[in-house]
mmCIF file of C-alpha atoms in Angstrom:
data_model
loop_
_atom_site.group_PDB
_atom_site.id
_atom_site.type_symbol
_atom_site.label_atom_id
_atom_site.label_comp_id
_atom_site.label_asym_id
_atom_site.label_seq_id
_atom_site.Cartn_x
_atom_site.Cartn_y
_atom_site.Cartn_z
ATOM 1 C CA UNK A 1360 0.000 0.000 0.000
ATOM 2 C CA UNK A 1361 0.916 3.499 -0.408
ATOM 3 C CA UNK A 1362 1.293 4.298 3.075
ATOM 4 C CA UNK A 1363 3.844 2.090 3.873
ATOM 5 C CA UNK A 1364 6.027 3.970 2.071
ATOM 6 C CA UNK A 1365 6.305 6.520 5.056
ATOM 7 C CA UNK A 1366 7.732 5.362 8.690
ATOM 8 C CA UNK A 1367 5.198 3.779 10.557
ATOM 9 C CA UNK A 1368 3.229 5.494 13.279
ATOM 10 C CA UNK A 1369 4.039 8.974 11.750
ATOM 11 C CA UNK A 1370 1.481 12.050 10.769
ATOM 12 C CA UNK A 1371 2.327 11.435 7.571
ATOM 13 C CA UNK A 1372 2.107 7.465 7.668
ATOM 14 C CA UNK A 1373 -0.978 7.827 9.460
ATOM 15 C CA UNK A 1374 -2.942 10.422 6.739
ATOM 16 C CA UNK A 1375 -1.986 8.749 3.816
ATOM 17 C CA UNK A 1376 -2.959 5.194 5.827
ATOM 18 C CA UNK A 1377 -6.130 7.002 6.788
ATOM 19 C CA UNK A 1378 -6.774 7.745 3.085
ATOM 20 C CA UNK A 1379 -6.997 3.900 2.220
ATOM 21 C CA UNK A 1380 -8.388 2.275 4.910
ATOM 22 C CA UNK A 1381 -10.898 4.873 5.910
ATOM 23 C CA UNK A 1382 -12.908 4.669 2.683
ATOM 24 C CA UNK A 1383 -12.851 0.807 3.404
ATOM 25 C CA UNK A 1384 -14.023 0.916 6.226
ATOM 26 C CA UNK A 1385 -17.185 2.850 5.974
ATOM 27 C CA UNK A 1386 -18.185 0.833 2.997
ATOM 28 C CA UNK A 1387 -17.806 -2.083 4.740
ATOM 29 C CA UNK A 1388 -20.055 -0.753 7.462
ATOM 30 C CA UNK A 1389 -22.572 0.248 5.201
ATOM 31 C CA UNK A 1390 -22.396 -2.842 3.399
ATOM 32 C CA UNK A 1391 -23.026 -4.805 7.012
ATOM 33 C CA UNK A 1392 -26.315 -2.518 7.247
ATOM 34 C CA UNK A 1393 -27.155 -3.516 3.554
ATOM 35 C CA UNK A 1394 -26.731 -7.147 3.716
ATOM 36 C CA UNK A 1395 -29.514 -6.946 7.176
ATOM 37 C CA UNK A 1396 -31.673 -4.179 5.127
ATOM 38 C CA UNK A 1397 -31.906 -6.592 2.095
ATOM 39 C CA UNK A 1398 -31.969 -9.896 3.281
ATOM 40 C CA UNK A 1399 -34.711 -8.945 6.004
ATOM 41 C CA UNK A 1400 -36.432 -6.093 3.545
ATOM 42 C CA UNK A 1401 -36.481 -3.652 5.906
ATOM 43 C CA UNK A 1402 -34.382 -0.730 4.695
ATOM 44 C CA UNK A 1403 -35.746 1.209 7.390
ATOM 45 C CA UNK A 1404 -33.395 -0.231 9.745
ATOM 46 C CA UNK A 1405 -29.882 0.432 7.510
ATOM 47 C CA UNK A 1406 -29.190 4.233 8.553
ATOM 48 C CA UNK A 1407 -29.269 3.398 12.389
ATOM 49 C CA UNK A 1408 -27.379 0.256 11.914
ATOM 50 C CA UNK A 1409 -24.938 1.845 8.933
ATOM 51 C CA UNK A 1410 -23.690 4.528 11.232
ATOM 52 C CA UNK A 1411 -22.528 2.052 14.133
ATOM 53 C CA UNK A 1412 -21.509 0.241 12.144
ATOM 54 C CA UNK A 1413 -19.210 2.463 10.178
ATOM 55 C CA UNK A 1414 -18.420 4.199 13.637
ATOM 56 C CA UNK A 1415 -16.945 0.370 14.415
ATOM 57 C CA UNK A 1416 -14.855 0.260 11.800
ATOM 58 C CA UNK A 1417 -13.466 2.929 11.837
ATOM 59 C CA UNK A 1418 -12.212 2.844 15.319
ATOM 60 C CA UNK A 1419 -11.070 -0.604 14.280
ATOM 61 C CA UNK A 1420 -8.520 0.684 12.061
ATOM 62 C CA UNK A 1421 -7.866 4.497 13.575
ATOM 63 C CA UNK A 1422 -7.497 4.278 17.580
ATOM 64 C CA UNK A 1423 -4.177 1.651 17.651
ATOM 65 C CA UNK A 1424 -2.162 3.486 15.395
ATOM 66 C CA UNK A 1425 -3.516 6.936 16.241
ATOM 67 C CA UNK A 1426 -2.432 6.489 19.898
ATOM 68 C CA UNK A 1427 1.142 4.541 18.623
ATOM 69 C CA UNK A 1428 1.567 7.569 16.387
ATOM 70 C CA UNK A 1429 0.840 9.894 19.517
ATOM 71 C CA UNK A 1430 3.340 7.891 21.485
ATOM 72 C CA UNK A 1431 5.935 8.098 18.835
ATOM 73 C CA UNK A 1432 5.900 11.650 18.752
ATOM 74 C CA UNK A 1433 6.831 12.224 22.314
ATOM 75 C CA UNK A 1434 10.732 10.857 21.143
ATOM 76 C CA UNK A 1435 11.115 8.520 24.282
ATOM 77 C CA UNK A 1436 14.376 5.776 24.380
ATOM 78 C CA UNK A 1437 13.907 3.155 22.083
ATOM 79 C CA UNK A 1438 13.132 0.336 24.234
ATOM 80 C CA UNK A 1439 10.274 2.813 25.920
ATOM 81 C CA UNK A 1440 8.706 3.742 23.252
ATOM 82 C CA UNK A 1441 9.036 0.114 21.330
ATOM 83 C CA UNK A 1442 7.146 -1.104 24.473
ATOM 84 C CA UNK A 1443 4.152 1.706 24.401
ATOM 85 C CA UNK A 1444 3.642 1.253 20.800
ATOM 86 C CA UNK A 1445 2.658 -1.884 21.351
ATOM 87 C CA UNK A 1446 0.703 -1.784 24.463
ATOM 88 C CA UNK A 1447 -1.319 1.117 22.237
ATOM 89 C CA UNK A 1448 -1.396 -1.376 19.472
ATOM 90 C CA UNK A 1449 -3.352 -4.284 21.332
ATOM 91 C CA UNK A 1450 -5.524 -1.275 23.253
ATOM 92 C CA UNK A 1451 -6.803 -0.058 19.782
ATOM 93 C CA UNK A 1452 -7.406 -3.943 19.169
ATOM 94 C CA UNK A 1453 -9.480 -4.248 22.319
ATOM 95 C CA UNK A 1454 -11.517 -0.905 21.748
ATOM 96 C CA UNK A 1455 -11.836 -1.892 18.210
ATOM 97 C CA UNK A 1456 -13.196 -5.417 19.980
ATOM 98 C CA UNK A 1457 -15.604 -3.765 22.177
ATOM 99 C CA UNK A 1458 -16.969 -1.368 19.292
ATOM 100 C CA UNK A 1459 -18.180 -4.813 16.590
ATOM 101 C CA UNK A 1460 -19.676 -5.674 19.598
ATOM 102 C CA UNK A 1461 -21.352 -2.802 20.281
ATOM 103 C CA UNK A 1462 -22.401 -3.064 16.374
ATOM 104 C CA UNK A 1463 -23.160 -6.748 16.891
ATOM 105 C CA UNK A 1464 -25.429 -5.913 19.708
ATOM 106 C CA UNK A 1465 -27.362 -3.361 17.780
ATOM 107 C CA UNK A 1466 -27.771 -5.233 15.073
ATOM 108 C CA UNK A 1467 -29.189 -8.353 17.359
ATOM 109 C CA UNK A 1468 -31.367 -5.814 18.849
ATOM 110 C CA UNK A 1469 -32.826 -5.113 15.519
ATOM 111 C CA UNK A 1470 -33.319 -9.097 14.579
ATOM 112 C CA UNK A 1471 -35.520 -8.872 17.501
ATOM 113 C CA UNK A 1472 -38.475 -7.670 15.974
ATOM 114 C CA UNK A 1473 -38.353 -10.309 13.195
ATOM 115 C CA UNK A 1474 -38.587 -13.302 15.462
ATOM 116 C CA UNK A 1475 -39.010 -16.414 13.779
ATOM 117 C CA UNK A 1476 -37.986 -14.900 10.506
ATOM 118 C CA UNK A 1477 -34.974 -16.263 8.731
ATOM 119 C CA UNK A 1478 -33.184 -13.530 5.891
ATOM 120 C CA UNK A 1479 -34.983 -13.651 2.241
ATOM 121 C CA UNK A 1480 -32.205 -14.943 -0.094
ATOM 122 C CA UNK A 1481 -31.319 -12.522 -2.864
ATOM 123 C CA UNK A 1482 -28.799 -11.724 -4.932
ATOM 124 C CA UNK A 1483 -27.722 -8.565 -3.512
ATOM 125 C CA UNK A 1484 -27.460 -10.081 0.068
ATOM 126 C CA UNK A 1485 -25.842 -13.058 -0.722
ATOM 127 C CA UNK A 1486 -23.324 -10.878 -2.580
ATOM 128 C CA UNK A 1487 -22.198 -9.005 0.274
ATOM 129 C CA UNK A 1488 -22.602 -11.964 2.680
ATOM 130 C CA UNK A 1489 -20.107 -13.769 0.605
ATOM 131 C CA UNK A 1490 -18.008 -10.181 1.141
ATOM 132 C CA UNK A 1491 -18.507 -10.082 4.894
ATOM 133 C CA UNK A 1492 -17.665 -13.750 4.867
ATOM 134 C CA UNK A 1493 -14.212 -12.617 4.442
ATOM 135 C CA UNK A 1494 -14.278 -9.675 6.646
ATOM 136 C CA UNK A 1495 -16.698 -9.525 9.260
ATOM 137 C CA UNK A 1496 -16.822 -13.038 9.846
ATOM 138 C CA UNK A 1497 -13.195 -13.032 10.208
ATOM 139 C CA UNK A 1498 -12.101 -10.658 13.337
ATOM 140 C CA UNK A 1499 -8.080 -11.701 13.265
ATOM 141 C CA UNK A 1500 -7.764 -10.959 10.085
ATOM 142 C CA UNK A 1501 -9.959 -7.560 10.476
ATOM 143 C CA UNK A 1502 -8.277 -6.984 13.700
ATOM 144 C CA UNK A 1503 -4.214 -7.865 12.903
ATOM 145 C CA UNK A 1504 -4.294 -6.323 9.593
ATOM 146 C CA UNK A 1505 -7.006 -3.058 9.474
ATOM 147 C CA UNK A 1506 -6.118 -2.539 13.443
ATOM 148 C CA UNK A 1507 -3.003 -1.924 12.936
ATOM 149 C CA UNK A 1508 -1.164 -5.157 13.942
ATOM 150 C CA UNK A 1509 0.550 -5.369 10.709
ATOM 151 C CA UNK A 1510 1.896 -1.698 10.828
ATOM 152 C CA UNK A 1511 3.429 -2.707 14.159
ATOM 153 C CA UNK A 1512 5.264 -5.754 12.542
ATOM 154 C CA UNK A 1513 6.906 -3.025 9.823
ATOM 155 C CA UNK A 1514 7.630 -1.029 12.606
ATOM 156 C CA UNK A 1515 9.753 -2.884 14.642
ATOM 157 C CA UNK A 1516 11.274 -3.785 11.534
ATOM 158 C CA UNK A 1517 12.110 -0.037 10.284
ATOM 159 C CA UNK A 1518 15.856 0.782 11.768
ATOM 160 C CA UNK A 1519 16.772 -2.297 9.433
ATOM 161 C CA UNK A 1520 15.009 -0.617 6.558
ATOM 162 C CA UNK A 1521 16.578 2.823 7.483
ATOM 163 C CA UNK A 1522 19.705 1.268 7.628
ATOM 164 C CA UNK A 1523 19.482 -0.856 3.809
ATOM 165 C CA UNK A 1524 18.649 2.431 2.787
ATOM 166 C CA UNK A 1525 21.334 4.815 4.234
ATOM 167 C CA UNK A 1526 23.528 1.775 2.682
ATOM 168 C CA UNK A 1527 22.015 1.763 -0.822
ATOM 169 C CA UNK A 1528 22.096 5.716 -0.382
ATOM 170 C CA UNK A 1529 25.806 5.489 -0.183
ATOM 171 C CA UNK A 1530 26.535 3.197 -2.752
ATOM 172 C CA UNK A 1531 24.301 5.386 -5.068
ATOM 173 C CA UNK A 1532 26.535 8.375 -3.899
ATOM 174 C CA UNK A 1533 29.742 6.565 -4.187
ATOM 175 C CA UNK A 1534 28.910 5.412 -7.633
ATOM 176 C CA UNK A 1535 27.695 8.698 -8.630
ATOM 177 C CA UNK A 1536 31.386 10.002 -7.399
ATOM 178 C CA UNK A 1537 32.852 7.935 -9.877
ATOM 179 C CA UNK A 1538 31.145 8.389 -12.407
ATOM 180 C CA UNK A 1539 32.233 12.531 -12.041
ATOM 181 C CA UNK A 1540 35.631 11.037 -11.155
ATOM 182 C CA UNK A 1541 35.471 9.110 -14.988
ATOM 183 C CA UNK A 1542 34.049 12.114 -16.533
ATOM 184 C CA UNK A 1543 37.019 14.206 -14.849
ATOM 185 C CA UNK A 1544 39.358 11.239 -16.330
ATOM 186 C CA UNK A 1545 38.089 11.567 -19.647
ATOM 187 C CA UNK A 1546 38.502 15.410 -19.828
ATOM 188 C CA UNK A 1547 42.238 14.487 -18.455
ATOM 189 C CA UNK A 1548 42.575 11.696 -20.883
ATOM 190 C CA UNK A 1549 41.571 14.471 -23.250
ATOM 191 C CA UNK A 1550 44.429 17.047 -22.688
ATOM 192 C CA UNK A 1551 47.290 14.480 -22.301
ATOM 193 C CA UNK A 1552 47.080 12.230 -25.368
ATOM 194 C CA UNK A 1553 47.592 15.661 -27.875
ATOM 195 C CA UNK A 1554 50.080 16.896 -25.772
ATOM 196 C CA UNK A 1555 51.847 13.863 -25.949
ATOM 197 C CA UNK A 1556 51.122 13.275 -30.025
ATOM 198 C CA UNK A 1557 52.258 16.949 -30.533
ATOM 199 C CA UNK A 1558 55.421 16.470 -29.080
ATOM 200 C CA UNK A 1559 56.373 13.209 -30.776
ATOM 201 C CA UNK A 1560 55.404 14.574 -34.417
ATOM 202 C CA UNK A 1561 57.164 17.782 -33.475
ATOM 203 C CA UNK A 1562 60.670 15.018 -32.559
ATOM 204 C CA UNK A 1563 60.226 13.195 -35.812
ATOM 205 C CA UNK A 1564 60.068 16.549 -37.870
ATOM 206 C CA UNK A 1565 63.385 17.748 -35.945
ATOM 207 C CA UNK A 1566 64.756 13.940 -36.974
ATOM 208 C CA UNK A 1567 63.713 13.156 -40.860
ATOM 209 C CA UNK A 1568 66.083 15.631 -41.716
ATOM 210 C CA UNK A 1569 69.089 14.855 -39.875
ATOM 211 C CA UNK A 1570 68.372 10.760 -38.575
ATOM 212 C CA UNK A 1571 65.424 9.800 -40.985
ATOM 213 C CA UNK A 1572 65.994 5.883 -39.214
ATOM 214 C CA UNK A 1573 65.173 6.922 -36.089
ATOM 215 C CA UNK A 1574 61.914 9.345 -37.354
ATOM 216 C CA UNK A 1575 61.023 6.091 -39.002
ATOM 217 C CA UNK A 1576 61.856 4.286 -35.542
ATOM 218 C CA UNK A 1577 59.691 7.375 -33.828
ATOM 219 C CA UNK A 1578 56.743 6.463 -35.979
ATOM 220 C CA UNK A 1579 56.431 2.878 -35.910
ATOM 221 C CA UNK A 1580 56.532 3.178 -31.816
ATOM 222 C CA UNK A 1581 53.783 5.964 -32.055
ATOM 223 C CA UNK A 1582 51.709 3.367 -34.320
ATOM 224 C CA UNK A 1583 52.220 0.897 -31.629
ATOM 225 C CA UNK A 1584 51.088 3.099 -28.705
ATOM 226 C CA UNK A 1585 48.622 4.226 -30.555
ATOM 227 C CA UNK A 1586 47.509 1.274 -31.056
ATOM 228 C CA UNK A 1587 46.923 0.559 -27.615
ATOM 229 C CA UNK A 1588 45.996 4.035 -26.571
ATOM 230 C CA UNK A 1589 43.316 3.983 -29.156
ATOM 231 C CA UNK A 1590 40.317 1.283 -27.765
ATOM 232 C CA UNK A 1591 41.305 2.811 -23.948
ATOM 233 C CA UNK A 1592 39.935 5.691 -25.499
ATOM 234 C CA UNK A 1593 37.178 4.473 -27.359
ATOM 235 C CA UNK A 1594 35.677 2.646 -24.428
ATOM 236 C CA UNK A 1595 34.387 4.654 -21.418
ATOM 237 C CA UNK A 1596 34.408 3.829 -17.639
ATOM 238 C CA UNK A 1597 36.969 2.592 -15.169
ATOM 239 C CA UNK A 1598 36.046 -1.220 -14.901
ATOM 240 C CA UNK A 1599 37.529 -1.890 -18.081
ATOM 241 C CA UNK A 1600 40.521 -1.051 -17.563
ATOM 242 C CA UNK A 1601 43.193 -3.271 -16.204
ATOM 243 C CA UNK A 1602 46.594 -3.500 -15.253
ATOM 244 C CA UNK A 1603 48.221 -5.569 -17.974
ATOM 245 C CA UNK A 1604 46.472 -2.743 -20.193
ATOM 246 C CA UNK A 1605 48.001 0.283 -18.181
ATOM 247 C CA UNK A 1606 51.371 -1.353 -18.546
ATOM 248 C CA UNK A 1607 51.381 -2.055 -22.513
ATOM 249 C CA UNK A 1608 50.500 1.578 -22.575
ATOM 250 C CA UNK A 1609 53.590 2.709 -20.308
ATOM 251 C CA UNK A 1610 55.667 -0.021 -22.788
ATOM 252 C CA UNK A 1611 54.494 1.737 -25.587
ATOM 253 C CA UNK A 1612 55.319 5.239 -24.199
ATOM 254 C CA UNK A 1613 58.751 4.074 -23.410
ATOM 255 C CA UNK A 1614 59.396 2.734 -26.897
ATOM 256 C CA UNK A 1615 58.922 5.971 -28.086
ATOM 257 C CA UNK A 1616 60.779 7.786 -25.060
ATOM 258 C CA UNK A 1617 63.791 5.134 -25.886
ATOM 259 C CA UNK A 1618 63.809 6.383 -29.935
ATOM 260 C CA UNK A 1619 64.042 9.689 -28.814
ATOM 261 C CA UNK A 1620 66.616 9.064 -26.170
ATOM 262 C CA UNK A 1621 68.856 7.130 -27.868
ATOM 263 C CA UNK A 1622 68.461 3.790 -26.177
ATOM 264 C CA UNK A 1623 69.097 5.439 -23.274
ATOM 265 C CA UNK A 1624 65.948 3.874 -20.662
ATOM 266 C CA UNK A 1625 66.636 0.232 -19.714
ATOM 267 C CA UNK A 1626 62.839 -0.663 -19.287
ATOM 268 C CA UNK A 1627 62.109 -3.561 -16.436
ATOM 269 C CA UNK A 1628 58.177 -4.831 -15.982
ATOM 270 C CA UNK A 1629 57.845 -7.413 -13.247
ATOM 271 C CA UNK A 1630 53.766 -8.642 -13.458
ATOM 272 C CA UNK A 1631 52.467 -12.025 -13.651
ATOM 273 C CA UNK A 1632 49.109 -12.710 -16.217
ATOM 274 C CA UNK A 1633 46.832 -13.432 -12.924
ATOM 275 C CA UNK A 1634 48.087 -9.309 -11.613
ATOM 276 C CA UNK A 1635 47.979 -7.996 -15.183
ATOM 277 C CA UNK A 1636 44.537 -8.877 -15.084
ATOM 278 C CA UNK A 1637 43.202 -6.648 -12.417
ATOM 279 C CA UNK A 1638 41.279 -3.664 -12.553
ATOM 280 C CA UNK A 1639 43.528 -0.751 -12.461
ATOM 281 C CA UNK A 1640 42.250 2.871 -13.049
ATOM 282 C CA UNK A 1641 43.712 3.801 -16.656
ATOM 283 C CA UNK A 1642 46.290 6.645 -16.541
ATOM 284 C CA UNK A 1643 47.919 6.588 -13.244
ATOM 285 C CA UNK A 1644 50.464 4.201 -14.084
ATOM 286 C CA UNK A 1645 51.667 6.080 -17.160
ATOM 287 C CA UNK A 1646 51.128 9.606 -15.177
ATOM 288 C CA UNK A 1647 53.603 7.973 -13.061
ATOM 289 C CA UNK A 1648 56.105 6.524 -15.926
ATOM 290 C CA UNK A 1649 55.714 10.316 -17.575
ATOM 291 C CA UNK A 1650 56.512 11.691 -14.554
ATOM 292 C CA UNK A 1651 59.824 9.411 -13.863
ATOM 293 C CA UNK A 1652 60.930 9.878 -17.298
ATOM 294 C CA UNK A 1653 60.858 13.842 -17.328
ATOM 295 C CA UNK A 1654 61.984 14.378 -13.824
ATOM 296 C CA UNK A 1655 64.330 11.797 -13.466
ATOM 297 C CA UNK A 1656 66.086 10.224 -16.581
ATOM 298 C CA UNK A 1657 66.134 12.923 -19.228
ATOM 299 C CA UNK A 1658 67.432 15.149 -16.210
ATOM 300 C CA UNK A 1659 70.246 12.724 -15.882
ATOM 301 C CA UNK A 1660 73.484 12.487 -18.427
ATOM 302 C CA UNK A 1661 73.792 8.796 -19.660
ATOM 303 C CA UNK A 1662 71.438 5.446 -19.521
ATOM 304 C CA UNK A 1663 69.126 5.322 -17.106
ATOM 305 C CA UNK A 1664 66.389 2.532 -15.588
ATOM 306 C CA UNK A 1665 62.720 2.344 -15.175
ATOM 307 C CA UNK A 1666 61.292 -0.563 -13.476
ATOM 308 C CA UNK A 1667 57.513 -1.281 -12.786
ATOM 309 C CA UNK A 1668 56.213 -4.336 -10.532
ATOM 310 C CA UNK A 1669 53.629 -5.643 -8.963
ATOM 311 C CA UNK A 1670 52.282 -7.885 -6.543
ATOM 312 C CA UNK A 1671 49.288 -8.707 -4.562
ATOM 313 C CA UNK A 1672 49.459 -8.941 -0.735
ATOM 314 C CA UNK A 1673 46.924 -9.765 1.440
ATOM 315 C CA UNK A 1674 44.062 -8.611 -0.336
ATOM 316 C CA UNK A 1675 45.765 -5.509 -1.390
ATOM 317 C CA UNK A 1676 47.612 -4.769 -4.920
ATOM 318 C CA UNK A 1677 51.102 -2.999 -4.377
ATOM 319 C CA UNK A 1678 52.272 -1.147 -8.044
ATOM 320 C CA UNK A 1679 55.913 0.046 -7.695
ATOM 321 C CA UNK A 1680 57.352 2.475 -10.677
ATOM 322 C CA UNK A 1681 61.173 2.641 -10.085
ATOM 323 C CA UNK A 1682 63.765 5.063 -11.799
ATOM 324 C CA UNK A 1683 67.352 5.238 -10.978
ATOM 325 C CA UNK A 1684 67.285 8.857 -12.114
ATOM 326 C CA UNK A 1685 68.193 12.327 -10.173
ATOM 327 C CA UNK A 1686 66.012 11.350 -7.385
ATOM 328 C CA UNK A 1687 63.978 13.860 -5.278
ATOM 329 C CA UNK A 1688 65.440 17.313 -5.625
ATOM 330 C CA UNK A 1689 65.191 19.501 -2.492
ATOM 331 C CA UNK A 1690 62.304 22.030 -2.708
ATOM 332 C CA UNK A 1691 60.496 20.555 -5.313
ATOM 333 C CA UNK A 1692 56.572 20.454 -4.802
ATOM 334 C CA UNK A 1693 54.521 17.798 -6.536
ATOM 335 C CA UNK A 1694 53.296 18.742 -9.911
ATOM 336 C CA UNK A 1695 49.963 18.388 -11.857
ATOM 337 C CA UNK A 1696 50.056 14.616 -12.638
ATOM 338 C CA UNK A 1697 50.881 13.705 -9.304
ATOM 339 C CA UNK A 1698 48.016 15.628 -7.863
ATOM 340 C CA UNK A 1699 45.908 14.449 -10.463
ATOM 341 C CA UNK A 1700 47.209 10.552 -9.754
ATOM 342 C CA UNK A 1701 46.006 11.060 -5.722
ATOM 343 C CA UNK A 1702 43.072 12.707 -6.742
ATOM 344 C CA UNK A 1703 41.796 9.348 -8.914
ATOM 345 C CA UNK A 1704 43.072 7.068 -6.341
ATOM 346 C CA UNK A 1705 41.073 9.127 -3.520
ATOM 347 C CA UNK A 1706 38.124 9.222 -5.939
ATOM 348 C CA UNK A 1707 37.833 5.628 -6.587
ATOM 349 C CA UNK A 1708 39.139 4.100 -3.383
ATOM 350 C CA UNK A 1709 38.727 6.432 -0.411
ATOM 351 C CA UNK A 1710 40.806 5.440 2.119
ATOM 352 C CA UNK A 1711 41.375 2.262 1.317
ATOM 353 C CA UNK A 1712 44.123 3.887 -1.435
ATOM 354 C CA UNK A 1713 48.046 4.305 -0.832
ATOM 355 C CA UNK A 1714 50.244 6.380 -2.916
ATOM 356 C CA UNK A 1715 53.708 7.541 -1.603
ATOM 357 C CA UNK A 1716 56.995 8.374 -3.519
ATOM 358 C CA UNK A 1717 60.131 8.039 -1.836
ATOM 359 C CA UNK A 1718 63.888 8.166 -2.300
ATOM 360 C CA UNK A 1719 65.110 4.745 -3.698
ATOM 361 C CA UNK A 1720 68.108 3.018 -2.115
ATOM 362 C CA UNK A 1721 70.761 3.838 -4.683
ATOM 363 C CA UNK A 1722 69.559 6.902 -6.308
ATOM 364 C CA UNK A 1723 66.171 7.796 -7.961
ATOM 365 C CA UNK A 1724 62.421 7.637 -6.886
ATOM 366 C CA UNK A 1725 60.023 4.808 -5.986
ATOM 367 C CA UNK A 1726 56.484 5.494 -6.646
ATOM 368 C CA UNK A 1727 54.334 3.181 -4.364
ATOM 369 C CA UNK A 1728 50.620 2.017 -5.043
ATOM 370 C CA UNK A 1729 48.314 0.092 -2.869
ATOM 371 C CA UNK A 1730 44.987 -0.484 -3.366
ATOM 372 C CA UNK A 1731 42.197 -2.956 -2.500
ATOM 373 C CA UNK A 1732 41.514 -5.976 -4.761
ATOM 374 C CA UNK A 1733 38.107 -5.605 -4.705
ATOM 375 C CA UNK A 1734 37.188 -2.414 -5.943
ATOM 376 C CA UNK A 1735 34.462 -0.340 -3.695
#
């Protein structure tokens, strides 16, 4: 019913409860009166017994919850007010008890003057004595259900119900947050992958003139990376992605980082097939990769290393990106990709998410992942 989609033993509850059951109830008290008018012909008697009735009824399915919705509003300790609701629960049942027999009595009062006569059949009254026959003649189920027994049952039952939906409130929230999270990715997405194709065309015009090999190199490691880039880009939303993925990217990057370098980055992946495919939110890893490239090998004169692993722990993915480069440089602050690296892990994981970078034994940077296995 519509009402039950308010708490129980509210105002509100207890209108819109009123709005159903009320109608009910005075038809089935003037249906009572019509099935004695019709089956004894004497129509005379169905106002008199049609108004106690209805007045029966009606207090059948108004006084237990109006007094538990009275209690209720008074804001007394759970326990307190659990135990009042209902004690005014089984007093509406009694009153509503004591008022069909108050009906009942009437309505024997009436029969009175047609001693010895047994109700005419007719259509009309066996119609709505087949009704009553479901109703009247069956006081628990009147009683429980119109009285307000059932209400108390969803009632004591409603901190569960709050609770599933507070939870399914949350999840709805969180997903929402990612899916602003993936928009913000895409717009990111957006402004890297030109910057990076700009750049590369720009190297292979500065190299067909003087090393035409290596623009040739430059371009058949853009049309791999490309290659990869390309469906990442084509297909939206962060479940997709994996790790093995986000790695063939950073390869791909690298290859073309290594043309332009000379040979000079010594590229090391440590992943197993069962860790490349996890679910790994696309761009961090190569934010990262960028990031240890710029800052820490083309910084430094001669060959240089990048190393990414990873490795599940407890429940947990660890991602390490490892460069043997310049290292952290006093009074640096983190950049843009950084920021934007903890912002995605924040986004998608809470604080369930790790991310530190920290001097590496021997010179250079370690970047440091951790997130959950089982994404949020």
């Amino acid at each position: 019913m519509l009402y039950q989609n308010f708490r129980a033993f509210t105002w509100p509850w207890l209108l819109r409860r009123g709005m159903v059951l009320w109608p009910l109830a005075i038809l089935v008290g003037g249906a009572y009166a019509a099935w004695h008018a019709s089956g004894m012909d004497a129509w005379g008697d169905w106002p008199g017994l049609a108004i106690r009735a209805c007045v029966a009824t009606l207090l059948v399915v108004s006084v237990g919850p109006l007094l538990a919705t009275w209690i209720r509003c008074w804001q007394l300790p759970l326990v307190v007010e659990r135990v009042l609701v209902l004690l005014a629960i089984l007093l509406g049942l009694w009153i509503g008890i004591i008022a069909l027999d108050w009906a009942s009595a009437y309505h024997a009062l009436l029969m009175q003057a047609y001693a010895g006569r047994s109700m005419g059949p007719n259509v009309l009254g066996q119609t709505i004595s087949d009704l009553l026959a479901l109703t009247i003649n069956a006081p628990v189920l009147v009683l429980i259900v119109a009285g307000g027994g059932f209400a108390a049952i969803y009632y004591l039952g409603e901190r569960r119900r709050v609770a599933q939906y507070t939870a399914r409130r949350q999840i709805e929230s969180l997903r929402a947050e990612r899916d602003a999270a993936d928009m913000r990715l895409a717009v990111l997405q957006a402004q890297i992958e030109p910057h990076f194709l700009f750049n590369t065309l720009a190297s292979v015009r500065s190299l067909i003139a003087v090393e035409p090999h290596r623009a040739a190199r430059t371009i058949e490691a853009l049309a791999d990376y490309l290659r990869i880039a390309l469906p990442r880009i084509r297909t939206a939303g962060i479940e997709k992605a994996t790790l093995g993925r986000q790695i063939d990217l950073c390869l791909g990057y690298l290859e073309i980082m290594n043309v332009r370098t000379a040979g000079r980055i010594d590229v090391r992946v440590d992943a197993g097939e069962d860790v490349r495919a996890l679910p790994f939110p696309p761009l961090i890893l190569l934010a990262l990769v960028e990031n240890a490239v710029t800052h820490g090998i083309e910084s430094k004169p001669g060959p240089g290393m990048i190393a990414i692993t990873a490795r599940t722990v407890d429940g947990f993915l660890n991602v390490n990106i490892e460069d043997d480069g310049l290292g952290l440089q006093p009074g640096t602050t983190p950049g843009v990709g950084l920021a934007n690296v903890r912002a995605q892990l924040r986004d998608r994981f809470g604080a369930c998410a790790r991310f530190d970078i920290v001097s590496r034994a021997g010179g250079g940077v370690s970047a440091r992942i951790h997130i959950p296995l089982v994404l949020p």
